[in-house]
Amino acid sequence: MEPTSRFGYPARRVVSDPVDGRLVVVANRLPVRWDPRAGRWETSPGGLVTALEPVLAERKGVWVGWTGTPDHAPEPFEVDGITQVPVPIAEDEVETYYEGFCNGTVWPLYHDAIRPVEIHRHWWRPYVEVNRRFAARVADIVRPGDRVWVHDYQLQLVPGFLRELVPDTRIGFFLHIPFPPPEIYGRLPWRTQLVEGLLGADVLGFQTRRAVLNFAGAARMFGGARGRAQSLEYRGRSIVAETVPISIDADHYRALSLAHETVSRAYNLRRSLGKPSSILLGVDRLDYTKGIDLRLRAFETLLQRRPDLHGDVVFIQVAVPSREQVEEYQVIRGRVEQLVGRINGEFGRPDWIPVYYLYRSLPQDELIAYYRAADVMVVTPLRDGMNLVAKEYVATRTDGTGVLVLSEFAGAAEQLDEAFIVNPYDLDQMAAVLEQAVSLSPDEQRTRMAALRRSVSRFDVHWWASECLASLDG
Ligand code: ADP
Ligand code: G6P
């Protein structure tokens, strides 16, 4: 019998790429984005690119996506062995398709409606239009034997359109964010069209079991599919929906963490903070799903409860600017910055700043130095598909120390149960866990971290890709 992991996923299956077929990845963003002000390409933000980039670089595949600049679609070009095929998105579509339907409707809805879900017909129509354009671009370039792998919530109609345009192509879809329960999903006026679009794929991958069950429920309820997730019957085809938790290139993070330069950077960081006994760290896109505000309030509660820790603990929050034109993102940014000011104003002293706040993207080697320096990593989203930051932290803890505090509402909690699991809405519990974390004995840290490291290194991004591609190969 095939060995399985503790949480029931099969152990690594070794698959090689078929020699005669390319892997064509389709995602809203290319792995590089054009910065018109600096006039250069830079790495795109977010977990989707972090995870997929090493997989595709290894296979020298094709990536179809948007450059991030309106009306910008240069001819296909190559970066690190990946052929980049740009798809244009017009300026008005950035507002209606990207900021509107993708990030004002689907994003909050799929994250359990933790923020108001805006529903507009004039956002839906451009979503259909842009999805049709992506599918047409793929159909232009796809060759017999290629496998097409469509990604994430921005492109849910693409599998259906592709099924019409290139019916014999094997099509996979992976959803990087949660799929909500049918009673939330069912609010959407276009609930049938979206599941029908997804059911155009041969195989659908999700981050958690809960997402698979929710999707299968929606597919039966709104799409007329029949049967169980593992074999949904739809229009004479059989479709597989499965749990395949995404991950990181753990070896890469481990190697970068061990580099001499990273070690001295981490040391210098601690020294520049006045050598506190404990550094707590948060690293996120500045998104309301990440729970940054509640996390800061939990830290504030800790400082209120434990004056003896003043001067001795420091919280660093690194936040990457994200979706800055969307109103809810402006609101959360205001709230986070106000909280940082409030905590520093209330507790700070000339010789101690409790919260350091960085509103920018850091180069990967610098980010890893922050992970190395952090004694406690605080990952407390209100809802998250997976959360790669948690896995990155674990992979960089090469000496086996460090404490991971993780929200029960992150997909990662299904795998990383040796972390300190918290309910991010419960400020008292979170403060108590932070209190425990800053004084955890090195022995206890090592026991928990060893288990976390085993899980992250075994179920890494290569395992994830092998699983997904083995299913896609059928
Ligand atoms: P999401 O996909 O919602 O953004 P993840 O945690 O899955 O969340 O992935 C976020 C990715 O973005 C990680 O690879 C993380 O290292 C990266 N990242 C987050 N914050 C920063 C930052 N300030 N600078 C650079 N990279 C960041
Ligand atoms: C998450 C989503 C990705 C998205 C990324 C960055 O990781 O799952 O699909 O690309 O956030 O968001 P952005 O809106 O900047 O593409």
Short mmCIF file of C-alpha atoms and ligand atoms in Angstrom, two decimals:
data_model
loop_
_atom_site.label_atom_id
_atom_site.label_comp_id
_atom_site.label_asym_id
_atom_site.label_seq_id
_atom_site.Cartn_x
_atom_site.Cartn_y
_atom_site.Cartn_z
CA MET A 1 0.00 0.00 0.00
CA GLU A 2 1.14 3.53 -0.72
CA PRO A 3 2.47 5.26 2.43
CA THR A 4 0.42 8.21 3.61
CA SER A 5 1.27 11.15 5.82
CA ARG A 6 -0.19 11.78 9.23
CA PHE A 7 -2.88 13.98 7.73
CA GLY A 8 -3.75 11.49 5.02
CA TYR A 9 -2.04 12.81 1.90
CA PRO A 10 -0.12 10.21 -0.09
CA ALA A 11 3.66 10.42 0.12
CA ARG A 12 5.60 11.83 -2.83
CA ARG A 13 4.80 10.28 -6.18
CA VAL A 14 7.56 10.58 -8.68
CA VAL A 15 6.34 11.79 -12.04
CA SER A 16 8.33 12.98 -14.96
CA ASP A 17 7.07 15.37 -17.59
CA PRO A 18 5.88 13.78 -20.79
CA VAL A 19 8.56 14.53 -23.36
CA ASP A 20 6.11 15.71 -25.98
CA GLY A 21 4.02 18.11 -23.92
CA ARG A 22 4.66 21.48 -22.35
CA LEU A 23 3.13 22.73 -19.14
CA VAL A 24 1.12 25.89 -19.84
CA VAL A 25 0.34 27.83 -16.65
CA VAL A 26 -2.43 30.41 -16.84
CA ALA A 27 -2.73 32.97 -14.02
CA ASN A 28 -3.96 36.54 -13.76
CA ARG A 29 -0.41 37.77 -13.12
CA LEU A 30 2.82 36.79 -14.79
CA PRO A 31 5.62 35.94 -12.31
CA VAL A 32 7.22 39.26 -13.25
CA ARG A 33 5.43 42.58 -13.34
CA TRP A 34 6.31 45.69 -15.24
CA ASP A 35 7.12 48.74 -13.14
CA PRO A 36 6.43 51.64 -15.52
CA ARG A 37 8.01 54.24 -13.18
CA ALA A 38 11.31 52.39 -12.80
CA GLY A 39 11.08 51.01 -16.36
CA ARG A 40 11.96 47.47 -15.30
CA TRP A 41 10.54 44.04 -14.48
CA GLU A 42 10.25 42.93 -10.86
CA THR A 43 8.90 39.84 -9.07
CA SER A 44 5.11 39.84 -8.70
CA PRO A 45 3.68 39.82 -5.15
CA GLY A 46 1.81 37.00 -3.40
CA GLY A 47 1.90 33.32 -2.63
CA LEU A 48 0.78 32.09 -6.06
CA VAL A 49 3.96 33.34 -7.72
CA THR A 50 6.19 32.28 -4.79
CA ALA A 51 4.96 28.71 -5.14
CA LEU A 52 4.63 28.31 -8.89
CA GLU A 53 7.75 30.09 -10.06
CA PRO A 54 10.26 27.39 -8.99
CA VAL A 55 8.00 24.65 -10.36
CA LEU A 56 7.77 26.18 -13.78
CA ALA A 57 11.40 27.32 -13.92
CA GLU A 58 12.37 23.66 -13.43
CA ARG A 59 10.12 22.52 -16.28
CA LYS A 60 10.88 25.39 -18.69
CA GLY A 61 7.17 25.85 -19.34
CA VAL A 62 4.95 28.63 -20.61
CA TRP A 63 3.16 31.17 -18.40
CA VAL A 64 0.18 33.13 -19.71
CA GLY A 65 -0.76 36.22 -17.68
CA TRP A 66 -0.98 39.98 -17.24
CA THR A 67 2.05 42.26 -16.73
CA GLY A 68 0.24 44.29 -14.06
CA THR A 69 0.19 47.46 -16.20
CA PRO A 70 -3.03 48.47 -17.99
CA ASP A 71 -3.05 47.98 -21.77
CA HIS A 72 0.42 46.45 -21.67
CA ALA A 73 0.97 43.25 -23.63
CA PRO A 74 4.40 43.00 -25.22
CA GLU A 75 5.30 40.07 -27.45
CA PRO A 76 6.13 36.81 -25.60
CA PHE A 77 9.55 36.87 -23.93
CA GLU A 78 11.60 34.61 -21.70
CA VAL A 79 12.68 34.95 -18.06
CA ASP A 80 14.67 32.19 -16.31
CA GLY A 81 13.65 29.66 -18.95
CA ILE A 82 9.92 30.44 -18.62
CA THR A 83 8.20 31.75 -21.75
CA GLN A 84 6.00 34.64 -20.69
CA VAL A 85 2.89 35.22 -22.80
CA PRO A 86 1.25 38.55 -21.85
CA VAL A 87 -2.52 39.07 -22.02
CA PRO A 88 -3.74 42.70 -22.08
CA ILE A 89 -6.10 44.13 -19.49
CA ALA A 90 -7.49 47.57 -20.30
CA GLU A 91 -7.53 50.46 -17.83
CA ASP A 92 -11.30 50.31 -17.28
CA GLU A 93 -11.06 46.51 -16.82
CA VAL A 94 -8.50 47.02 -14.06
CA GLU A 95 -11.29 48.82 -12.21
CA THR A 96 -14.17 46.52 -13.09
CA TYR A 97 -12.58 43.09 -13.56
CA TYR A 98 -9.55 43.21 -11.22
CA GLU A 99 -10.40 45.69 -8.44
CA GLY A 100 -14.15 45.13 -8.89
CA PHE A 101 -15.27 41.56 -9.51
CA CYS A 102 -12.04 39.79 -8.47
CA ASN A 103 -11.20 41.81 -5.38
CA GLY A 104 -14.48 43.49 -4.41
CA THR A 105 -16.77 40.49 -5.01
CA VAL A 106 -14.97 37.13 -5.14
CA TRP A 107 -12.10 37.81 -2.70
CA PRO A 108 -14.29 38.80 0.28
CA LEU A 109 -17.00 36.25 -0.62
CA TYR A 110 -14.56 33.35 -0.76
CA HIS A 111 -12.95 34.47 2.52
CA ASP A 112 -16.24 33.74 4.29
CA ALA A 113 -17.55 37.28 3.64
CA ILE A 114 -15.43 38.75 6.44
CA ARG A 115 -15.87 42.09 4.66
CA PRO A 116 -18.93 43.32 2.75
CA VAL A 117 -19.29 41.66 -0.65
CA GLU A 118 -20.12 44.13 -3.42
CA ILE A 119 -22.12 42.71 -6.29
CA HIS A 120 -22.46 44.62 -9.56
CA ARG A 121 -23.55 43.46 -12.99
CA HIS A 122 -21.14 45.97 -14.58
CA TRP A 123 -18.27 44.13 -12.83
CA TRP A 124 -19.45 40.69 -13.92
CA ARG A 125 -19.51 41.40 -17.66
CA PRO A 126 -15.82 42.45 -17.86
CA TYR A 127 -14.92 39.38 -15.76
CA VAL A 128 -16.49 37.18 -18.46
CA GLU A 129 -14.76 39.21 -21.16
CA VAL A 130 -11.28 39.01 -19.62
CA ASN A 131 -11.67 35.28 -18.90
CA ARG A 132 -12.66 34.75 -22.53
CA ARG A 133 -9.56 36.66 -23.64
CA PHE A 134 -7.25 34.52 -21.48
CA ALA A 135 -8.82 31.35 -22.89
CA ALA A 136 -8.46 32.59 -26.46
CA ARG A 137 -4.79 33.42 -25.90
CA VAL A 138 -4.16 29.93 -24.50
CA ALA A 139 -6.02 28.34 -27.42
CA ASP A 140 -3.72 30.30 -29.80
CA ILE A 141 -0.55 28.86 -28.37
CA VAL A 142 -1.50 25.41 -27.09
CA ARG A 143 -0.07 22.38 -28.94
CA PRO A 144 -1.21 18.76 -28.96
CA GLY A 145 0.10 17.01 -25.84
CA ASP A 146 0.38 20.22 -23.77
CA ARG A 147 -1.25 20.30 -20.37
CA VAL A 148 -2.96 23.52 -19.33
CA TRP A 149 -3.00 24.48 -15.67
CA VAL A 150 -5.27 27.41 -14.77
CA HIS A 151 -4.85 29.22 -11.44
CA ASP A 152 -6.99 31.03 -8.96
CA TYR A 153 -10.17 32.98 -8.49
CA GLN A 154 -9.56 35.55 -11.20
CA LEU A 155 -9.88 32.91 -13.94
CA GLN A 156 -12.68 30.57 -12.89
CA LEU A 157 -14.40 30.70 -16.27
CA VAL A 158 -11.27 29.85 -18.24
CA PRO A 159 -11.53 26.02 -17.94
CA GLY A 160 -15.07 26.13 -19.36
CA PHE A 161 -14.10 28.36 -22.28
CA LEU A 162 -11.06 26.19 -23.00
CA ARG A 163 -13.19 23.04 -22.98
CA GLU A 164 -15.14 24.61 -25.88
CA LEU A 165 -12.09 25.93 -27.74
CA VAL A 166 -9.69 22.98 -27.33
CA PRO A 167 -11.88 20.08 -26.14
CA ASP A 168 -9.17 17.41 -26.19
CA THR A 169 -6.64 19.27 -24.02
CA ARG A 170 -6.08 18.10 -20.43
CA ILE A 171 -7.06 21.02 -18.20
CA GLY A 172 -6.29 21.46 -14.52
CA PHE A 173 -7.38 24.19 -12.15
CA PHE A 174 -5.95 25.13 -8.76
CA LEU A 175 -7.70 27.47 -6.33
CA HIS A 176 -5.19 29.24 -4.07
CA ILE A 177 -7.83 30.79 -1.82
CA PRO A 178 -10.60 29.15 0.23
CA PHE A 179 -13.84 27.95 -1.37
CA PRO A 180 -16.72 29.03 0.89
CA PRO A 181 -19.65 26.95 2.13
CA PRO A 182 -22.61 26.79 -0.30
CA GLU A 183 -24.76 29.10 1.83
CA ILE A 184 -22.19 31.90 1.37
CA TYR A 185 -21.24 30.99 -2.19
CA GLY A 186 -24.93 30.84 -3.10
CA ARG A 187 -25.33 34.62 -2.68
CA LEU A 188 -23.60 35.13 -5.99
CA PRO A 189 -26.02 35.81 -8.86
CA TRP A 190 -23.57 34.02 -11.20
CA ARG A 191 -23.06 30.98 -8.95
CA THR A 192 -24.08 28.62 -11.75
CA GLN A 193 -21.81 30.16 -14.39
CA LEU A 194 -18.76 30.05 -12.09
CA VAL A 195 -19.13 26.38 -11.12
CA GLU A 196 -19.84 25.50 -14.74
CA GLY A 197 -16.64 27.31 -15.71
CA LEU A 198 -14.65 25.36 -13.11
CA LEU A 199 -16.22 22.08 -14.20
CA GLY A 200 -14.61 22.59 -17.60
CA ALA A 201 -11.41 21.26 -15.96
CA ASP A 202 -10.50 17.56 -15.74
CA VAL A 203 -9.00 17.99 -12.30
CA LEU A 204 -9.46 20.66 -9.65
CA GLY A 205 -7.05 21.17 -6.76
CA PHE A 206 -7.89 22.91 -3.47
CA GLN A 207 -5.87 23.82 -0.38
CA THR A 208 -8.00 22.05 2.23
CA ARG A 209 -10.55 19.28 2.60
CA ARG A 210 -13.10 21.84 3.65
CA ALA A 211 -12.64 23.68 0.33
CA VAL A 212 -13.06 20.43 -1.65
CA LEU A 213 -16.28 19.57 0.19
CA ASN A 214 -17.61 23.10 -0.25
CA PHE A 215 -16.83 23.06 -3.96
CA ALA A 216 -18.39 19.63 -4.50
CA GLY A 217 -21.51 20.84 -2.67
CA ALA A 218 -21.72 23.94 -4.87
CA ALA A 219 -21.10 21.89 -8.02
CA ARG A 220 -24.04 19.60 -7.17
CA MET A 221 -26.32 22.36 -5.94
CA PHE A 222 -25.70 24.99 -8.59
CA GLY A 223 -23.99 23.19 -11.48
CA GLY A 224 -26.04 19.99 -11.71
CA ALA A 225 -22.97 17.79 -11.14
CA ARG A 226 -23.49 14.40 -9.48
CA GLY A 227 -21.44 12.18 -7.24
CA ARG A 228 -18.59 12.65 -4.80
CA ALA A 229 -15.70 15.08 -5.02
CA GLN A 230 -13.28 12.38 -6.20
CA SER A 231 -15.46 11.60 -9.22
CA LEU A 232 -17.99 14.26 -10.08
CA GLU A 233 -20.11 13.39 -13.09
CA TYR A 234 -20.84 16.40 -15.28
CA ARG A 235 -22.07 16.45 -18.89
CA GLY A 236 -20.77 12.96 -19.57
CA ARG A 237 -17.32 13.69 -18.14
CA SER A 238 -15.75 12.60 -14.88
CA ILE A 239 -14.00 15.33 -12.87
CA VAL A 240 -11.72 14.96 -9.87
CA ALA A 241 -11.72 17.54 -7.03
CA GLU A 242 -8.92 16.90 -4.54
CA THR A 243 -6.99 18.38 -1.62
CA VAL A 244 -3.41 19.26 -2.47
CA PRO A 245 -1.98 21.81 -0.01
CA ILE A 246 0.47 24.16 -1.70
CA SER A 247 3.91 24.77 -0.25
CA ILE A 248 7.31 26.37 -0.77
CA ASP A 249 10.69 25.39 -2.12
CA ALA A 250 11.88 24.45 1.38
CA ASP A 251 15.46 23.58 0.33
CA HIS A 252 15.86 26.97 -1.28
CA TYR A 253 14.74 28.78 1.89
CA ARG A 254 16.94 26.57 4.06
CA ALA A 255 20.00 27.21 1.89
CA LEU A 256 19.44 30.97 1.80
CA SER A 257 18.94 31.01 5.55
CA LEU A 258 22.29 29.29 6.11
CA ALA A 259 24.19 31.72 3.89
CA HIS A 260 26.84 33.64 5.77
CA GLU A 261 25.36 36.95 4.68
CA THR A 262 21.89 36.06 6.01
CA VAL A 263 23.31 34.98 9.37
CA SER A 264 25.19 38.24 9.82
CA ARG A 265 22.22 40.28 8.58
CA ALA A 266 19.98 38.64 11.17
CA TYR A 267 22.59 39.32 13.87
CA ASN A 268 22.87 42.97 12.85
CA LEU A 269 19.10 43.33 12.84
CA ARG A 270 18.85 42.11 16.42
CA ARG A 271 21.72 44.37 17.46
CA SER A 272 20.16 47.41 15.80
CA LEU A 273 16.97 46.77 17.80
CA GLY A 274 18.98 46.91 21.04
CA LYS A 275 19.22 43.12 21.45
CA PRO A 276 15.70 42.53 22.83
CA SER A 277 15.14 39.18 24.51
CA SER A 278 12.32 38.45 22.10
CA ILE A 279 11.54 39.60 18.55
CA LEU A 280 8.01 38.91 17.32
CA LEU A 281 7.39 39.15 13.57
CA GLY A 282 4.45 39.50 11.20
CA VAL A 283 4.91 39.39 7.39
CA ASP A 284 1.92 39.80 5.10
CA ARG A 285 0.43 41.50 2.08
CA LEU A 286 -1.51 44.35 3.64
CA ASP A 287 -4.87 42.62 3.35
CA TYR A 288 -7.84 42.62 5.75
CA THR A 289 -7.89 38.80 5.63
CA LYS A 290 -4.50 38.67 7.38
CA GLY A 291 -5.73 39.90 10.77
CA ILE A 292 -2.85 42.36 11.24
CA ASP A 293 -4.99 44.75 13.28
CA LEU A 294 -6.16 42.09 15.76
CA ARG A 295 -2.62 40.75 16.05
CA LEU A 296 -1.36 44.22 17.03
CA ARG A 297 -4.14 44.53 19.58
CA ALA A 298 -3.13 41.20 21.09
CA PHE A 299 0.43 42.51 21.40
CA GLU A 300 -0.95 45.68 23.00
CA THR A 301 -2.86 43.53 25.51
CA LEU A 302 0.36 41.67 26.31
CA LEU A 303 2.15 44.97 27.01
CA GLN A 304 -0.71 46.07 29.26
CA ARG A 305 -0.57 42.82 31.20
CA ARG A 306 3.19 42.52 31.50
CA PRO A 307 4.96 45.83 32.21
CA ASP A 308 8.07 43.80 33.03
CA LEU A 309 8.37 42.97 29.31
CA HIS A 310 8.62 46.64 28.33
CA GLY A 311 11.97 47.34 26.75
CA ASP A 312 12.52 43.65 26.24
CA VAL A 313 10.15 42.60 23.46
CA VAL A 314 9.80 44.09 20.00
CA PHE A 315 7.16 43.47 17.34
CA ILE A 316 8.16 43.92 13.68
CA GLN A 317 5.33 44.05 11.15
CA VAL A 318 6.35 43.96 7.48
CA ALA A 319 3.43 44.71 5.19
CA VAL A 320 3.55 44.62 1.39
CA PRO A 321 1.35 47.21 -0.33
CA SER A 322 -1.51 45.40 -2.07
CA ARG A 323 -4.61 46.38 -4.09
CA GLU A 324 -4.24 49.99 -2.96
CA GLN A 325 -7.12 51.28 -5.10
CA VAL A 326 -9.67 49.03 -3.38
CA GLU A 327 -11.41 50.89 -0.56
CA GLU A 328 -11.32 48.11 2.06
CA TYR A 329 -7.53 47.96 1.62
CA GLN A 330 -7.24 51.68 2.31
CA VAL A 331 -9.39 51.21 5.41
CA ILE A 332 -7.25 48.37 6.80
CA ARG A 333 -4.05 50.29 6.09
CA GLY A 334 -5.41 53.27 8.05
CA ARG A 335 -6.40 51.02 10.94
CA VAL A 336 -3.02 49.25 11.10
CA GLU A 337 -1.07 52.51 10.98
CA GLN A 338 -3.27 54.04 13.65
CA LEU A 339 -2.71 51.03 15.91
CA VAL A 340 1.06 51.15 15.43
CA GLY A 341 0.97 54.84 16.40
CA ARG A 342 -1.28 54.16 19.38
CA ILE A 343 0.89 51.35 20.79
CA ASN A 344 4.15 53.22 20.28
CA GLY A 345 2.61 56.40 21.70
CA GLU A 346 1.30 54.62 24.77
CA PHE A 347 4.24 52.37 25.62
CA GLY A 348 7.32 53.67 23.77
CA ARG A 349 10.29 55.17 25.58
CA PRO A 350 13.34 57.04 24.33
CA ASP A 351 15.28 53.77 24.53
CA TRP A 352 12.56 51.42 23.20
CA ILE A 353 10.07 51.34 20.32
CA PRO A 354 7.60 48.46 20.80
CA VAL A 355 6.38 48.14 17.16
CA TYR A 356 8.45 48.57 14.00
CA TYR A 357 6.28 48.88 10.93
CA LEU A 358 7.58 48.53 7.36
CA TYR A 359 5.15 49.20 4.51
CA ARG A 360 7.06 47.75 1.59
CA SER A 361 8.17 44.60 -0.18
CA LEU A 362 11.55 43.24 0.93
CA PRO A 363 13.99 41.34 -1.29
CA GLN A 364 13.85 37.62 -0.48
CA ASP A 365 17.32 37.44 1.12
CA GLU A 366 16.45 40.32 3.44
CA LEU A 367 13.09 38.77 4.34
CA ILE A 368 14.85 35.54 5.29
CA ALA A 369 17.16 37.47 7.61
CA TYR A 370 14.02 38.78 9.37
CA TYR A 371 12.72 35.21 9.71
CA ARG A 372 16.09 34.15 11.15
CA ALA A 373 16.06 36.98 13.63
CA ALA A 374 12.48 36.38 14.78
CA ASP A 375 11.93 34.37 17.96
CA VAL A 376 8.17 34.28 17.47
CA MET A 377 6.41 34.33 14.08
CA VAL A 378 2.83 35.52 14.35
CA VAL A 379 0.63 34.34 11.46
CA THR A 380 -2.96 35.09 12.39
CA PRO A 381 -5.21 35.47 9.34
CA LEU A 382 -8.99 35.61 9.79
CA ARG A 383 -9.23 33.28 6.80
CA ASP A 384 -6.45 32.21 4.41
CA GLY A 385 -6.26 29.62 1.62
CA MET A 386 -2.91 28.31 2.88
CA ASN A 387 -0.39 30.95 4.09
CA LEU A 388 3.12 30.38 2.83
CA VAL A 389 4.74 32.81 5.25
CA ALA A 390 4.21 30.24 8.03
CA LYS A 391 6.01 27.59 5.98
CA GLU A 392 8.81 29.96 4.98
CA TYR A 393 9.49 30.76 8.63
CA VAL A 394 9.71 27.08 9.54
CA ALA A 395 12.03 26.31 6.60
CA THR A 396 14.48 29.05 7.63
CA ARG A 397 14.78 27.91 11.30
CA THR A 398 17.86 25.84 10.65
CA ASP A 399 18.93 25.73 14.31
CA GLY A 400 15.57 24.24 15.29
CA THR A 401 14.48 27.11 17.54
CA GLY A 402 11.65 29.59 17.05
CA VAL A 403 7.94 29.61 17.82
CA LEU A 404 5.14 29.66 15.26
CA VAL A 405 1.81 31.13 16.35
CA LEU A 406 -0.75 30.19 13.71
CA SER A 407 -4.42 30.95 13.16
CA GLU A 408 -6.81 28.03 13.06
CA PHE A 409 -8.37 29.73 10.01
CA ALA A 410 -5.26 29.42 7.82
CA GLY A 411 -5.21 26.40 5.49
CA ALA A 412 -1.70 25.73 6.86
CA ALA A 413 -3.19 24.85 10.27
CA GLU A 414 -4.45 21.56 8.78
CA GLN A 415 -0.80 20.50 8.34
CA LEU A 416 1.13 22.50 10.95
CA ASP A 417 -0.67 21.44 14.10
CA GLU A 418 2.48 21.54 16.26
CA ALA A 419 2.33 25.33 16.02
CA PHE A 420 0.55 27.29 18.74
CA ILE A 421 -2.89 27.37 17.14
CA VAL A 422 -5.01 30.43 18.00
CA ASN A 423 -8.39 31.93 17.24
CA PRO A 424 -7.41 35.39 15.91
CA TYR A 425 -10.70 36.90 17.10
CA ASP A 426 -9.93 35.95 20.70
CA LEU A 427 -7.59 38.74 21.86
CA ASP A 428 -7.22 37.36 25.38
CA GLN A 429 -6.24 33.94 24.09
CA MET A 430 -3.82 35.43 21.57
CA ALA A 431 -2.20 37.65 24.21
CA ALA A 432 -1.83 34.63 26.52
CA VAL A 433 -0.24 32.59 23.73
CA LEU A 434 2.18 35.41 22.88
CA GLU A 435 3.07 35.58 26.56
CA GLN A 436 3.79 31.87 26.60
CA ALA A 437 5.68 32.08 23.29
CA VAL A 438 8.14 34.75 24.40
CA SER A 439 9.24 32.63 27.32
CA LEU A 440 9.09 29.14 25.82
CA SER A 441 12.10 27.01 26.77
CA PRO A 442 14.55 26.17 23.95
CA ASP A 443 13.81 22.47 24.48
CA GLU A 444 10.09 22.94 23.94
CA GLN A 445 10.80 25.17 20.92
CA ARG A 446 13.00 22.47 19.38
CA THR A 447 10.47 19.69 19.92
CA ARG A 448 7.71 21.60 18.17
CA MET A 449 9.94 23.03 15.47
CA ALA A 450 11.41 19.63 14.59
CA ALA A 451 7.93 18.29 13.80
CA LEU A 452 7.05 21.42 11.83
CA ARG A 453 10.27 21.20 9.83
CA ARG A 454 9.68 17.56 8.95
CA SER A 455 6.26 18.40 7.60
CA VAL A 456 7.40 21.45 5.58
CA SER A 457 10.39 19.71 4.07
CA ARG A 458 8.47 16.56 3.15
CA PHE A 459 5.40 18.27 1.74
CA ASP A 460 7.22 20.96 -0.20
CA VAL A 461 6.28 22.67 -3.44
CA HIS A 462 7.81 19.90 -5.53
CA TRP A 463 5.58 17.36 -3.77
CA TRP A 464 2.60 19.64 -4.44
CA ALA A 465 3.44 20.02 -8.14
CA SER A 466 4.05 16.28 -8.55
CA GLU A 467 0.68 15.50 -6.99
CA CYS A 468 -1.19 18.03 -9.11
CA LEU A 469 0.55 17.08 -12.34
CA ALA A 470 0.14 13.34 -11.74
CA SER A 471 -3.62 13.92 -11.48
CA LEU A 472 -3.56 16.17 -14.52
CA ASP A 473 -1.83 13.43 -16.50
CA GLY A 474 -4.75 11.19 -15.55
P1 ADP B 1 -0.83 35.63 -0.08
O1 ADP B 1 -0.72 34.64 -1.18
O2 ADP B 1 -2.22 35.89 0.38
O3 ADP B 1 -0.09 36.90 -0.34
P2 ADP B 1 1.03 33.88 1.36
O4 ADP B 1 1.48 33.92 2.78
O5 ADP B 1 0.60 32.55 0.90
O6 ADP B 1 -0.13 34.97 1.21
O7 ADP B 1 2.19 34.35 0.40
C1 ADP B 1 2.78 35.62 0.54
C2 ADP B 1 4.12 35.64 -0.16
O8 ADP B 1 4.54 36.99 -0.24
C3 ADP B 1 5.19 34.88 0.60
O9 ADP B 1 6.04 34.20 -0.31
C4 ADP B 1 5.95 35.99 1.33
O10 ADP B 1 7.33 35.71 1.52
C5 ADP B 1 5.80 37.15 0.39
N1 ADP B 1 5.82 38.41 1.17
C6 ADP B 1 4.97 38.77 2.14
N2 ADP B 1 5.33 39.96 2.66
C7 ADP B 1 6.43 40.35 2.01
C8 ADP B 1 7.28 41.51 2.06
N3 ADP B 1 7.04 42.54 2.88
N4 ADP B 1 8.32 41.57 1.22
C9 ADP B 1 8.54 40.57 0.35
N5 ADP B 1 7.79 39.47 0.25
C10 ADP B 1 6.74 39.36 1.05
C1 G6P B 2 -2.88 35.93 -3.50
C2 G6P B 2 -3.76 35.40 -4.61
C3 G6P B 2 -3.05 35.54 -5.95
C4 G6P B 2 -2.63 36.98 -6.16
C5 G6P B 2 -1.77 37.46 -4.98
C6 G6P B 2 -1.36 38.92 -5.09
O1 G6P B 2 -1.75 35.16 -3.44
O2 G6P B 2 -4.10 34.04 -4.36
O3 G6P B 2 -3.90 35.14 -7.02
O4 G6P B 2 -1.90 37.13 -7.36
O5 G6P B 2 -2.51 37.28 -3.78
O6 G6P B 2 -2.49 39.73 -5.30
P1 G6P B 2 -2.60 40.67 -6.57
O7 G6P B 2 -4.00 41.19 -6.52
O8 G6P B 2 -1.56 41.72 -6.36
O9 G6P B 2 -2.32 39.84 -7.79
#
